[in-house]
PDB file of C-alpha atoms in Angstrom:
ATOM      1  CA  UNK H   1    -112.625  44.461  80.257  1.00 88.00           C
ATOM      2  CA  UNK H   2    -110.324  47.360  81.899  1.00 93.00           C
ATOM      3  CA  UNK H   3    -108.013  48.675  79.784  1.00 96.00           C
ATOM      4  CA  UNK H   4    -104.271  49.043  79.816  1.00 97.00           C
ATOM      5  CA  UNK H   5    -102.567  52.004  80.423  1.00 97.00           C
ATOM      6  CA  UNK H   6     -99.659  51.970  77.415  1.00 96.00           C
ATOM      7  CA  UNK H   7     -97.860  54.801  78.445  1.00 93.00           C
ATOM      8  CA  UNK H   8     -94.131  54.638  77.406  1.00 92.00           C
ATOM      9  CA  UNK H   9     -92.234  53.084  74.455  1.00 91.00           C
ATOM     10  CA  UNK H  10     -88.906  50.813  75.219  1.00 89.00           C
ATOM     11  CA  UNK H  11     -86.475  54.236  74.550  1.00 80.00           C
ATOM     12  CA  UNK H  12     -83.474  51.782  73.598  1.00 78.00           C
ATOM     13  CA  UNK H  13     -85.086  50.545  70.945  1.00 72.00           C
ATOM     14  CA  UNK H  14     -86.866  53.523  69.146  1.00 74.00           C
ATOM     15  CA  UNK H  15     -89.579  51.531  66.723  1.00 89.00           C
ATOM     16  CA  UNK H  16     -92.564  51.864  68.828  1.00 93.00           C
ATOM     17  CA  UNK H  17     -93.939  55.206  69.295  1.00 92.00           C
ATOM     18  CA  UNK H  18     -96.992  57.189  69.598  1.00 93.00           C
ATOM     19  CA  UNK H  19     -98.477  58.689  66.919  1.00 93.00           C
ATOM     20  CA  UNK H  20    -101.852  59.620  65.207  1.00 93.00           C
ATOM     21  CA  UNK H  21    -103.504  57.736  62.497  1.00 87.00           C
ATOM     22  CA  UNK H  22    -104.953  59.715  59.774  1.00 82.00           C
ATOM     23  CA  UNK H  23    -108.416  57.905  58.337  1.00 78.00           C
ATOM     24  CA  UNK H  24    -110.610  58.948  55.784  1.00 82.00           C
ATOM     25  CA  UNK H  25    -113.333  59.614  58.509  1.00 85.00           C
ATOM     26  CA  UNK H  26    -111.432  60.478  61.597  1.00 85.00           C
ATOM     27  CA  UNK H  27    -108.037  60.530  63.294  1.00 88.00           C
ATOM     28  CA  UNK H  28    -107.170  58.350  66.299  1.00 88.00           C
ATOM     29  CA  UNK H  29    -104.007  57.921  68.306  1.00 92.00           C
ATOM     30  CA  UNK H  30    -102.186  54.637  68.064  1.00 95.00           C
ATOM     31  CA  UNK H  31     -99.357  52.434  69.221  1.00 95.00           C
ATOM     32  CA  UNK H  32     -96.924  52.211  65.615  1.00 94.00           C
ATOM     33  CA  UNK H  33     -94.298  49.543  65.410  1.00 94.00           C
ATOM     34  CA  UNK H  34     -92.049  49.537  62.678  1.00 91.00           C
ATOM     35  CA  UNK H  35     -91.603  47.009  60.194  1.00 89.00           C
ATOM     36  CA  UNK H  36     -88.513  44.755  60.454  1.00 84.00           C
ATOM     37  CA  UNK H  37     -87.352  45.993  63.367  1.00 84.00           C
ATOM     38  CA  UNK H  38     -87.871  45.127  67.419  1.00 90.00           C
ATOM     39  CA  UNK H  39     -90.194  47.349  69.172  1.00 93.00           C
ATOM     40  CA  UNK H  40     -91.975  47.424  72.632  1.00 95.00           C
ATOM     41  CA  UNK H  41     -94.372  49.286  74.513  1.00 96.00           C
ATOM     42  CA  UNK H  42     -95.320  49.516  78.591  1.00 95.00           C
ATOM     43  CA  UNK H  43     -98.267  49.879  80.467  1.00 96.00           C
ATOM     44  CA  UNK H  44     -99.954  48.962  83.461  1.00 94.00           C
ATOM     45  CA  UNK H  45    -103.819  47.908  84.744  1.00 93.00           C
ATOM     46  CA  UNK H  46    -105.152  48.218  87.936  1.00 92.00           C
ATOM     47  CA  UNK H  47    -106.828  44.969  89.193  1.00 88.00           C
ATOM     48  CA  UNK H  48    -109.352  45.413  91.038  1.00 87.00           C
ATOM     49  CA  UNK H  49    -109.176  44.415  94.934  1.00 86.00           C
ATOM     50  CA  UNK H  50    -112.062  41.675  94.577  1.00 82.00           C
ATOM     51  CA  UNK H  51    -111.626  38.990  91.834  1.00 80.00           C
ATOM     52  CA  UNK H  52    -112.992  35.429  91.118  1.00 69.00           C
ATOM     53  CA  UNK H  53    -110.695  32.640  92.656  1.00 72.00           C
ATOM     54  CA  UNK H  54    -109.886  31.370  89.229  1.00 73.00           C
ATOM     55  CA  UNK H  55    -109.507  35.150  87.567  1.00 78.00           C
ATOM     56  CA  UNK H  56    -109.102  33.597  84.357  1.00 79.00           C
ATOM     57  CA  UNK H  57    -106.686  36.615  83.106  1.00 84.00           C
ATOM     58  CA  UNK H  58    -106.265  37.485  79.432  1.00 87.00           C
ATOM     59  CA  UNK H  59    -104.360  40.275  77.887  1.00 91.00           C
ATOM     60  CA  UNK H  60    -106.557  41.255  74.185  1.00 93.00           C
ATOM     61  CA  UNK H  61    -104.728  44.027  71.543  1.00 95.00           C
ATOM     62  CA  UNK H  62    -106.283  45.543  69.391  1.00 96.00           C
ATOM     63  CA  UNK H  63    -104.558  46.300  65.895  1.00 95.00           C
ATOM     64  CA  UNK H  64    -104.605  47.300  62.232  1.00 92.00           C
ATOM     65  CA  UNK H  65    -102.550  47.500  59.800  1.00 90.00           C
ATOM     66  CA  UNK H  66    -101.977  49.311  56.231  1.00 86.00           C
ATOM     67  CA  UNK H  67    -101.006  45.830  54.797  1.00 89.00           C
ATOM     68  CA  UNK H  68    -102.807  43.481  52.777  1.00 89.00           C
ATOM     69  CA  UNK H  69    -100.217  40.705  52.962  1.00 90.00           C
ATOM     70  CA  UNK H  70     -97.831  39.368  55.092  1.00 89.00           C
ATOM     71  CA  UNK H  71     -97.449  38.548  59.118  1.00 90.00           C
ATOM     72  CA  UNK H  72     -96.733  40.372  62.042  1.00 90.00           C
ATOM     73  CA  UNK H  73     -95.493  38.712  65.368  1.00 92.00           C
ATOM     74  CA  UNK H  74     -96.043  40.168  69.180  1.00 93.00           C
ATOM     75  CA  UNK H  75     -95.257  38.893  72.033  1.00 91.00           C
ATOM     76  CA  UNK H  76     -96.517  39.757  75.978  1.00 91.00           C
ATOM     77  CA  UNK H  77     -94.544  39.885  79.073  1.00 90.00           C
ATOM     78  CA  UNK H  78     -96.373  40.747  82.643  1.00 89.00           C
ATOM     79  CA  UNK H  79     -95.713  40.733  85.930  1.00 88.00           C
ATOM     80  CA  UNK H  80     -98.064  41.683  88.673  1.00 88.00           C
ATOM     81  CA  UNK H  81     -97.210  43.971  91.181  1.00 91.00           C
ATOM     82  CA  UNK H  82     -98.708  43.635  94.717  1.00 88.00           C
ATOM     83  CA  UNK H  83     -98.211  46.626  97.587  1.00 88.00           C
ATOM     84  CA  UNK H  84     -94.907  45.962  99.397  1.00 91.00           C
ATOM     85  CA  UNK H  85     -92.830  44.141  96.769  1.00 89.00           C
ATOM     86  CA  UNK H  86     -90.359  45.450  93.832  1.00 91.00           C
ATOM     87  CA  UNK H  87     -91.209  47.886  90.779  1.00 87.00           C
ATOM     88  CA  UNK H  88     -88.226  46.413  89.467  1.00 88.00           C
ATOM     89  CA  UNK H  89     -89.444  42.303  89.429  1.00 87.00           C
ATOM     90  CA  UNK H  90     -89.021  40.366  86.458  1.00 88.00           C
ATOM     91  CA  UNK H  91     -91.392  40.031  83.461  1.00 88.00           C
ATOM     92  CA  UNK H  92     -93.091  36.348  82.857  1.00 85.00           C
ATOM     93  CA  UNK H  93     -92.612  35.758  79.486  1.00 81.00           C
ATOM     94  CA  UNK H  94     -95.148  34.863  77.720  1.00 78.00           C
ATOM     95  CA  UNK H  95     -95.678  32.970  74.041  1.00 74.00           C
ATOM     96  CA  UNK H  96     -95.565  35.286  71.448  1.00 84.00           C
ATOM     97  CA  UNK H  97     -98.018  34.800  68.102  1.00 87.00           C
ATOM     98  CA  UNK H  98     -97.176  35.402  64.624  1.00 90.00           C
ATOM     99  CA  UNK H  99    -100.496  36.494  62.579  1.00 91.00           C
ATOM    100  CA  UNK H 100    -101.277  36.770  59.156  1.00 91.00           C
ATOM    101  CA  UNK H 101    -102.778  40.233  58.637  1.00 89.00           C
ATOM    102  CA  UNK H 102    -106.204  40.556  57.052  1.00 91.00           C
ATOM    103  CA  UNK H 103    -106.781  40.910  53.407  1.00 90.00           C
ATOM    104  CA  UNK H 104    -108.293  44.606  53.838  1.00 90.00           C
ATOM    105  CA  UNK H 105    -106.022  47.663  55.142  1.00 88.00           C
ATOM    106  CA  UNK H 106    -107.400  48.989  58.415  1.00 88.00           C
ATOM    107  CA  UNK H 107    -109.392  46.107  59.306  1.00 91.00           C
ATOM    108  CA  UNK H 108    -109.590  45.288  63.130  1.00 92.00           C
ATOM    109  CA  UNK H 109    -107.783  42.604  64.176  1.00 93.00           C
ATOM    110  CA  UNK H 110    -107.279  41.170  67.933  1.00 94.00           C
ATOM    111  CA  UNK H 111    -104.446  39.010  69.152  1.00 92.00           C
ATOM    112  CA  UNK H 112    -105.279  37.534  72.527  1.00 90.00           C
ATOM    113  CA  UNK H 113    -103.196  35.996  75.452  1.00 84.00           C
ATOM    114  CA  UNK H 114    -105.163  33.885  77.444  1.00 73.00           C
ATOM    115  CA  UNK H 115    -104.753  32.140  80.958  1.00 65.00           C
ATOM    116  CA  UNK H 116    -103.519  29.240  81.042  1.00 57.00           C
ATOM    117  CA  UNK H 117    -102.261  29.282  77.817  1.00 50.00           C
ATOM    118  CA  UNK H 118    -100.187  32.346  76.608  1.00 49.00           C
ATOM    119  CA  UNK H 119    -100.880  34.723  79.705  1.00 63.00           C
ATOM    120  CA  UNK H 120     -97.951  33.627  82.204  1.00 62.00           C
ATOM    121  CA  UNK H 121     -98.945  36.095  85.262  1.00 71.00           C
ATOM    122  CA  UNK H 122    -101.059  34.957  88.280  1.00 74.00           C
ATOM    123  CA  UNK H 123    -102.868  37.613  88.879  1.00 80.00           C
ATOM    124  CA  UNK H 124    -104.233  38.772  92.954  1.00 81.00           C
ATOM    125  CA  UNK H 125    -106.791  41.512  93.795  1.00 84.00           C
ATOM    126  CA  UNK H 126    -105.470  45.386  94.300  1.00 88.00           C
ATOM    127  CA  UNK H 127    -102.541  44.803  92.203  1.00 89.00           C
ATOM    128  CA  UNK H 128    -100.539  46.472  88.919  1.00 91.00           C
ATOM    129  CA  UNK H 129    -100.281  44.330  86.542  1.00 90.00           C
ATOM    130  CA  UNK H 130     -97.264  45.418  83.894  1.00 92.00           C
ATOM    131  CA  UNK H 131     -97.856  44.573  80.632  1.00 93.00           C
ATOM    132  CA  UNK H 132     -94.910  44.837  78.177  1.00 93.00           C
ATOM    133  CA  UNK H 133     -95.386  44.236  74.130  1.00 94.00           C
ATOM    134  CA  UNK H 134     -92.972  43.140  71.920  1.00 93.00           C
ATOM    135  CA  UNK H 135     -93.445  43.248  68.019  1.00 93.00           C
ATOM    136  CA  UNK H 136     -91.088  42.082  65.861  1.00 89.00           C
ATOM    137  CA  UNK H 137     -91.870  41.680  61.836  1.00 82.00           C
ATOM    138  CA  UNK H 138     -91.721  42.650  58.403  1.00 86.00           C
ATOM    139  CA  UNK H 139     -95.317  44.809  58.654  1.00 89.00           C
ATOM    140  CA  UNK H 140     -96.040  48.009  60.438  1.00 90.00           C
ATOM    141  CA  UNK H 141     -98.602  47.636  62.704  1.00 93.00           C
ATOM    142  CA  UNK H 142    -100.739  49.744  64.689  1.00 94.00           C
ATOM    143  CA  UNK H 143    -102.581  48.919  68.735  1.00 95.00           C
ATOM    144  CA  UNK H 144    -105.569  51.287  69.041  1.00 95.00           C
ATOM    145  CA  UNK H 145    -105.989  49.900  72.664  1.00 96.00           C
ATOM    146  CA  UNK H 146    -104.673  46.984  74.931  1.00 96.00           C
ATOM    147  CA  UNK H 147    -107.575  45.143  76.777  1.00 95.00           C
ATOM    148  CA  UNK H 148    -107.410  42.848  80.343  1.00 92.00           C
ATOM    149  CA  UNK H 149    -110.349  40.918  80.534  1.00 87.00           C
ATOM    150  CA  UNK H 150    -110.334  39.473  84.009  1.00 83.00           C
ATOM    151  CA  UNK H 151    -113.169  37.353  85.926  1.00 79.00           C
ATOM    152  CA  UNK H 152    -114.615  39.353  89.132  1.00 77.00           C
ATOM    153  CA  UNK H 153    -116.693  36.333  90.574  1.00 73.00           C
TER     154      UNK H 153
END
């Protein structure tokens, strides 16, 4: 897994933001989206310049919530970007899933995106891939990291 480099909420929108989450035990930054409103976060991985032929790409967040009850819905959009071509290319979209958040507040909880199934991008060796999440729900929800799995042989 190499993880993914969330550095900068969508400004336009203002209900993402980074923040620290204040546990019992510890405290630990996170990733906050708002409830019933439209948030989004970027972020970028580095793949690495030797991959598998069939890379089998998939995009893993982890979250949590303070909710018991109720859904929350995020979507992924990526595009990869290889030396030589534009910063400013267009995301893939791809599907978004709405989840029903566990029963017990602060319980981990992973949402994955999969190739060939919800993970749009082809991915190619010494590339960026931009990863963009969208949440959009009634429940405030947390990502303590963002996670590419990708297959090196």
């Amino acid at each position: 897994y190499l993880p993914i480099d969330f550095q900068v909420p969508d400004i336009r929108s203002g209900q993402a933001y980074w923040t620290v989450f204040s546990g019992t035990v510890k405290q630990f930054g996170v990733w906050e989206f708002l409830s019933g409103n439209e948030g989004r976060i970027y972020g970028y991985v580095h793949i690495p310049n030797i991959i598998g032929g069939t890379p089998n790409a998939q995009v893993s967040l982890v979250c949590t919530t303070a909710a018991t009850t109720g859904n929350t819905w995020f979507e992924v959009q990526t595009v990869a970007i290889a030396s030589g071509t534009s910063w400013d290319a267009t995301l893939n979209i791809d599907s978004g899933y709405n989840v029903a958040v566990p029963g017990t507040a602060r319980q981990r909880f992973d949402i994955l995106f999969a190739s060939g199934g919800n993970l749009a991008t082809t991915v190619s060796g010494n590339s960026l891939l931009i990863v963009e999440v969208r949440h959009s729900g009634p429940t405030t929800t947390q990502i303590v990291e963002g996670l590419l799995r990708v297959d090196l042989s």
